Amino acid sequence: MNSNNPKDQKSSKSNPTNLQVLYEDNHLIVINKRVGDIVQGDKTGDTPLSEVVKQYLKEKYNKPGNVYLGVVHRLDRPTSGIVLFAKTSKALPRLNKLFSEGNTRKIYWAVVQNAPRDQQETLTHWLVRNPKQNKSYAHDKEVPNSKKAVLEYRLLKKLDNYYLLEIDLKTGRHHQIRTQLAAIGCYIKGDLKYGADRSNKDGGIHLHARSLELEHPVQKEIISFEAPPPDDPVWNACL
């Protein structure tokens, strides 16, 4: 059986038996991605979450042959949280359109080292991606090859050594949250690439796709999902 409890498989990668399924119907399946899962295949050759979900569906429904699954959006490997997949070819282009046009509401949680400069603020930067470094750089003004990035954060909680921010992501750029928070000195816990003091033991970072709201691609009603963060002392202190 799949598990919706993140405590069941602490910091292990997802597989068909421990998959954290948040929601499923005929057209969609929503997963709580673990740290270390890759959403789609890459040069590492590691089994991607998309293949794990296919295998889960194949076993659950005793499906012969190939299982259809469409990748709608991605999360960085070291992050956790909500990933939505399309189960039908009817749903995929409609979901792609919702995401590309920004007609979804994506809320993230980030645990950061330093206090933000305000309790709540909208950040606007222009990001330039460096593919060789797999890193993005934030600029205060538009520069060549840059893309506008907008997010709104608010301080949810002060922990003993960290701060919990809730982020309403307005655009979907490469490493956007990591880059923009680093630009204001709020380095995400564990994110060495963007300025954190030290790495996390599991190789992850404390960035979690907490909730997603959108219009159902077929039924046309508004649906929303919420994912519990991973089971570790810092995330547990946030709840």
Short mmCIF file of C-alpha atoms in Angstrom, two decimals:
data_model
loop_
_atom_site.label_atom_id
_atom_site.label_comp_id
_atom_site.label_asym_id
_atom_site.label_seq_id
_atom_site.Cartn_x
_atom_site.Cartn_y
_atom_site.Cartn_z
CA MET A 1 0.00 0.00 0.00
CA ASN A 2 1.11 3.54 -0.63
CA SER A 3 1.73 5.77 2.36
CA ASN A 4 0.50 9.30 2.95
CA ASN A 5 2.53 9.55 6.13
CA PRO A 6 5.98 11.08 5.58
CA LYS A 7 7.17 9.43 8.80
CA ASP A 8 6.82 5.96 7.20
CA GLN A 9 9.85 6.23 4.94
CA LYS A 10 12.17 8.83 6.38
CA SER A 11 14.31 10.54 3.73
CA SER A 12 14.26 7.52 1.42
CA LYS A 13 13.43 8.04 -2.23
CA SER A 14 9.96 7.29 -3.49
CA ASN A 15 9.14 3.86 -4.86
CA PRO A 16 5.84 2.23 -5.86
CA THR A 17 5.23 0.90 -2.34
CA ASN A 18 5.99 4.05 -0.31
CA LEU A 19 4.63 6.65 -2.75
CA GLN A 20 2.88 9.51 -0.95
CA VAL A 21 -0.28 9.98 -3.01
CA LEU A 22 -2.17 13.12 -1.99
CA TYR A 23 -4.97 12.87 -4.56
CA GLU A 24 -6.00 10.77 -7.52
CA ASP A 25 -8.90 10.69 -9.95
CA ASN A 26 -9.35 9.57 -13.57
CA HIS A 27 -7.34 12.49 -14.94
CA LEU A 28 -4.84 13.50 -12.25
CA ILE A 29 -2.51 12.12 -9.65
CA VAL A 30 -0.82 14.36 -7.07
CA ILE A 31 2.30 13.20 -5.25
CA ASN A 32 4.20 14.51 -2.22
CA LYS A 33 7.74 14.31 -3.63
CA ARG A 34 10.56 13.30 -1.32
CA VAL A 35 13.94 15.00 -1.16
CA GLY A 36 16.19 13.31 -3.73
CA ASP A 37 13.43 12.34 -6.15
CA ILE A 38 13.92 13.62 -9.69
CA VAL A 39 10.66 14.40 -11.46
CA GLN A 40 11.90 13.55 -14.96
CA GLY A 41 14.87 11.53 -16.17
CA ASP A 42 18.24 13.27 -16.36
CA LYS A 43 21.88 12.46 -17.05
CA THR A 44 22.27 10.72 -13.66
CA GLY A 45 20.23 7.80 -14.96
CA ASP A 46 18.34 7.61 -11.64
CA THR A 47 14.76 6.38 -11.83
CA PRO A 48 12.54 9.47 -12.09
CA LEU A 49 9.38 10.01 -10.07
CA SER A 50 7.35 9.86 -13.30
CA GLU A 51 8.45 6.24 -13.81
CA VAL A 52 7.75 5.39 -10.16
CA VAL A 53 4.19 6.74 -10.53
CA LYS A 54 3.70 4.78 -13.75
CA GLN A 55 4.76 1.60 -11.99
CA TYR A 56 2.47 2.39 -9.06
CA LEU A 57 -0.51 2.85 -11.42
CA LYS A 58 0.38 -0.28 -13.38
CA GLU A 59 0.41 -2.36 -10.21
CA LYS A 60 -2.64 -0.73 -8.63
CA TYR A 61 -4.87 -1.23 -11.67
CA ASN A 62 -3.18 -4.36 -13.10
CA LYS A 63 -2.64 -2.50 -16.36
CA PRO A 64 -1.10 -4.40 -19.25
CA GLY A 65 1.33 -2.54 -21.49
CA ASN A 66 2.44 1.05 -21.05
CA VAL A 67 0.82 3.47 -18.61
CA TYR A 68 0.15 7.02 -19.81
CA LEU A 69 1.52 9.77 -17.57
CA GLY A 70 2.16 13.39 -18.48
CA VAL A 71 4.69 15.55 -16.64
CA VAL A 72 3.10 18.96 -16.06
CA HIS A 73 5.70 20.74 -13.92
CA ARG A 74 8.88 20.01 -11.98
CA LEU A 75 10.48 20.49 -8.61
CA ASP A 76 14.23 20.66 -8.05
CA ARG A 77 15.76 17.41 -6.85
CA PRO A 78 16.69 18.72 -3.35
CA THR A 79 13.19 20.12 -2.70
CA SER A 80 10.09 18.30 -1.49
CA GLY A 81 6.37 18.72 -1.92
CA ILE A 82 3.53 18.72 -4.42
CA VAL A 83 4.01 17.39 -7.93
CA LEU A 84 0.99 16.95 -10.20
CA PHE A 85 0.89 14.52 -13.13
CA ALA A 86 -1.70 14.08 -15.87
CA LYS A 87 -3.14 10.57 -16.26
CA THR A 88 -4.85 11.27 -19.59
CA SER A 89 -3.90 12.90 -22.88
CA LYS A 90 -7.03 15.03 -22.50
CA ALA A 91 -5.85 16.54 -19.22
CA LEU A 92 -2.20 17.16 -20.11
CA PRO A 93 -2.50 20.07 -22.60
CA ARG A 94 -5.12 21.76 -20.41
CA LEU A 95 -2.87 21.50 -17.35
CA ASN A 96 0.13 22.70 -19.37
CA LYS A 97 -1.88 25.77 -20.37
CA LEU A 98 -2.90 26.52 -16.77
CA PHE A 99 0.71 26.37 -15.61
CA SER A 100 2.21 28.27 -18.57
CA GLU A 101 -0.34 31.07 -18.23
CA GLY A 102 0.11 31.32 -14.46
CA ASN A 103 -3.44 30.24 -13.65
CA THR A 104 -2.41 28.21 -10.62
CA ARG A 105 -1.66 29.24 -7.05
CA LYS A 106 1.58 27.71 -5.76
CA ILE A 107 2.55 28.15 -2.10
CA TYR A 108 5.96 27.10 -0.82
CA TRP A 109 7.53 26.96 2.61
CA ALA A 110 11.19 27.84 3.03
CA VAL A 111 13.32 27.61 6.17
CA VAL A 112 15.99 30.32 5.94
CA GLN A 113 19.07 31.25 7.96
CA ASN A 114 18.58 34.99 8.31
CA ALA A 115 15.60 37.12 9.21
CA PRO A 116 13.91 38.72 6.19
CA ARG A 117 14.02 42.51 6.00
CA ASP A 118 10.23 42.77 6.26
CA GLN A 119 7.42 40.65 7.67
CA GLN A 120 5.92 40.57 4.19
CA GLU A 121 7.29 41.73 0.85
CA THR A 122 6.97 41.28 -2.89
CA LEU A 123 10.30 40.56 -4.57
CA THR A 124 10.89 41.36 -8.23
CA HIS A 125 14.14 40.40 -9.94
CA TRP A 126 15.38 39.59 -13.41
CA LEU A 127 17.01 36.16 -13.47
CA VAL A 128 19.72 34.97 -15.80
CA ARG A 129 20.24 31.22 -16.00
CA ASN A 130 23.69 29.69 -16.39
CA PRO A 131 23.11 26.17 -17.77
CA LYS A 132 26.73 25.06 -17.27
CA GLN A 133 26.54 25.83 -13.55
CA ASN A 134 22.86 24.87 -13.32
CA LYS A 135 22.38 28.11 -11.42
CA SER A 136 20.47 31.36 -11.81
CA TYR A 137 21.58 34.88 -10.93
CA ALA A 138 19.30 37.70 -9.76
CA HIS A 139 19.49 41.26 -11.04
CA ASP A 140 17.56 44.28 -9.77
CA LYS A 141 17.02 45.57 -13.30
CA GLU A 142 16.43 43.93 -16.66
CA VAL A 143 19.63 42.71 -18.31
CA PRO A 144 20.24 40.73 -21.53
CA ASN A 145 18.74 37.21 -21.53
CA SER A 146 16.97 37.80 -18.23
CA LYS A 147 13.46 36.74 -17.27
CA LYS A 148 11.26 38.61 -14.81
CA ALA A 149 10.69 36.75 -11.54
CA VAL A 150 8.12 37.73 -8.93
CA LEU A 151 7.25 36.19 -5.58
CA GLU A 152 5.63 37.35 -2.38
CA TYR A 153 6.88 36.12 0.98
CA ARG A 154 5.64 36.49 4.52
CA LEU A 155 7.25 35.47 7.77
CA LEU A 156 5.23 32.65 9.31
CA LYS A 157 7.35 31.68 12.30
CA LYS A 158 10.63 32.35 14.07
CA LEU A 159 12.40 29.15 15.07
CA ASP A 160 15.38 28.83 17.42
CA ASN A 161 17.98 29.31 14.68
CA TYR A 162 15.92 29.79 11.53
CA TYR A 163 12.91 31.53 10.05
CA LEU A 164 9.94 29.97 8.27
CA LEU A 165 8.77 31.88 5.22
CA GLU A 166 5.63 31.24 3.20
CA ILE A 167 6.11 32.04 -0.48
CA ASP A 168 3.39 32.80 -2.99
CA LEU A 169 5.11 32.12 -6.30
CA LYS A 170 3.90 34.44 -9.06
CA THR A 171 6.21 33.25 -11.85
CA GLY A 172 7.96 29.93 -12.46
CA ARG A 173 11.63 30.51 -13.23
CA HIS A 174 14.65 28.24 -12.87
CA HIS A 175 15.63 28.05 -9.17
CA GLN A 176 13.51 31.15 -8.66
CA ILE A 177 12.81 30.95 -4.93
CA ARG A 178 16.36 29.89 -4.12
CA THR A 179 17.83 32.71 -6.22
CA GLN A 180 15.52 35.47 -5.05
CA LEU A 181 15.76 34.64 -1.34
CA ALA A 182 19.56 34.43 -1.63
CA ALA A 183 19.52 37.90 -3.23
CA ILE A 184 18.07 39.36 0.00
CA GLY A 185 20.36 37.31 2.27
CA CYS A 186 17.74 34.73 3.25
CA TYR A 187 19.68 31.57 2.39
CA ILE A 188 17.59 28.42 2.46
CA LYS A 189 18.79 25.85 5.00
CA GLY A 190 21.05 23.30 3.29
CA ASP A 191 21.30 25.19 -0.01
CA LEU A 192 25.07 25.44 -0.45
CA LYS A 193 24.67 26.43 -4.10
CA TYR A 194 22.89 29.62 -3.08
CA GLY A 195 24.85 30.62 0.00
CA ALA A 196 23.85 28.38 2.93
CA ASP A 197 26.54 27.75 5.58
CA ARG A 198 26.31 23.96 5.48
CA SER A 199 24.53 21.15 3.69
CA ASN A 200 21.77 18.95 5.05
CA LYS A 201 22.60 15.32 5.81
CA ASP A 202 20.14 14.05 3.20
CA GLY A 203 21.50 16.35 0.50
CA GLY A 204 18.22 18.21 0.38
CA ILE A 205 17.26 21.80 1.13
CA HIS A 206 14.47 23.13 3.33
CA LEU A 207 12.22 24.22 0.50
CA HIS A 208 8.83 22.54 0.26
CA ALA A 209 5.98 22.91 -2.23
CA ARG A 210 3.27 23.22 0.40
CA SER A 211 0.04 23.73 -1.55
CA LEU A 212 -1.38 23.99 -5.04
CA GLU A 213 -4.70 25.37 -6.23
CA LEU A 214 -6.04 25.21 -9.79
CA GLU A 215 -9.06 24.54 -11.94
CA HIS A 216 -9.64 20.87 -12.66
CA PRO A 217 -8.81 20.36 -16.36
CA VAL A 218 -11.97 18.34 -17.06
CA GLN A 219 -14.49 19.00 -14.29
CA LYS A 220 -13.66 22.75 -14.27
CA GLU A 221 -14.07 23.11 -10.50
CA ILE A 222 -11.38 24.64 -8.28
CA ILE A 223 -9.34 21.99 -6.51
CA SER A 224 -6.54 22.38 -3.97
CA PHE A 225 -3.96 20.14 -2.34
CA GLU A 226 -1.67 20.44 0.68
CA ALA A 227 1.45 18.38 1.35
CA PRO A 228 2.94 17.72 4.80
CA PRO A 229 6.65 18.63 4.95
CA PRO A 230 9.30 15.94 5.50
CA ASP A 231 9.72 14.45 8.96
CA ASP A 232 12.75 16.14 10.49
CA PRO A 233 13.24 18.25 13.64
CA VAL A 234 13.34 21.58 11.80
CA TRP A 235 10.24 20.98 9.69
CA ASN A 236 8.45 19.51 12.71
CA ALA A 237 9.15 22.74 14.61
CA CYS A 238 7.39 24.64 11.82
CA LEU A 239 4.08 22.82 12.30
#
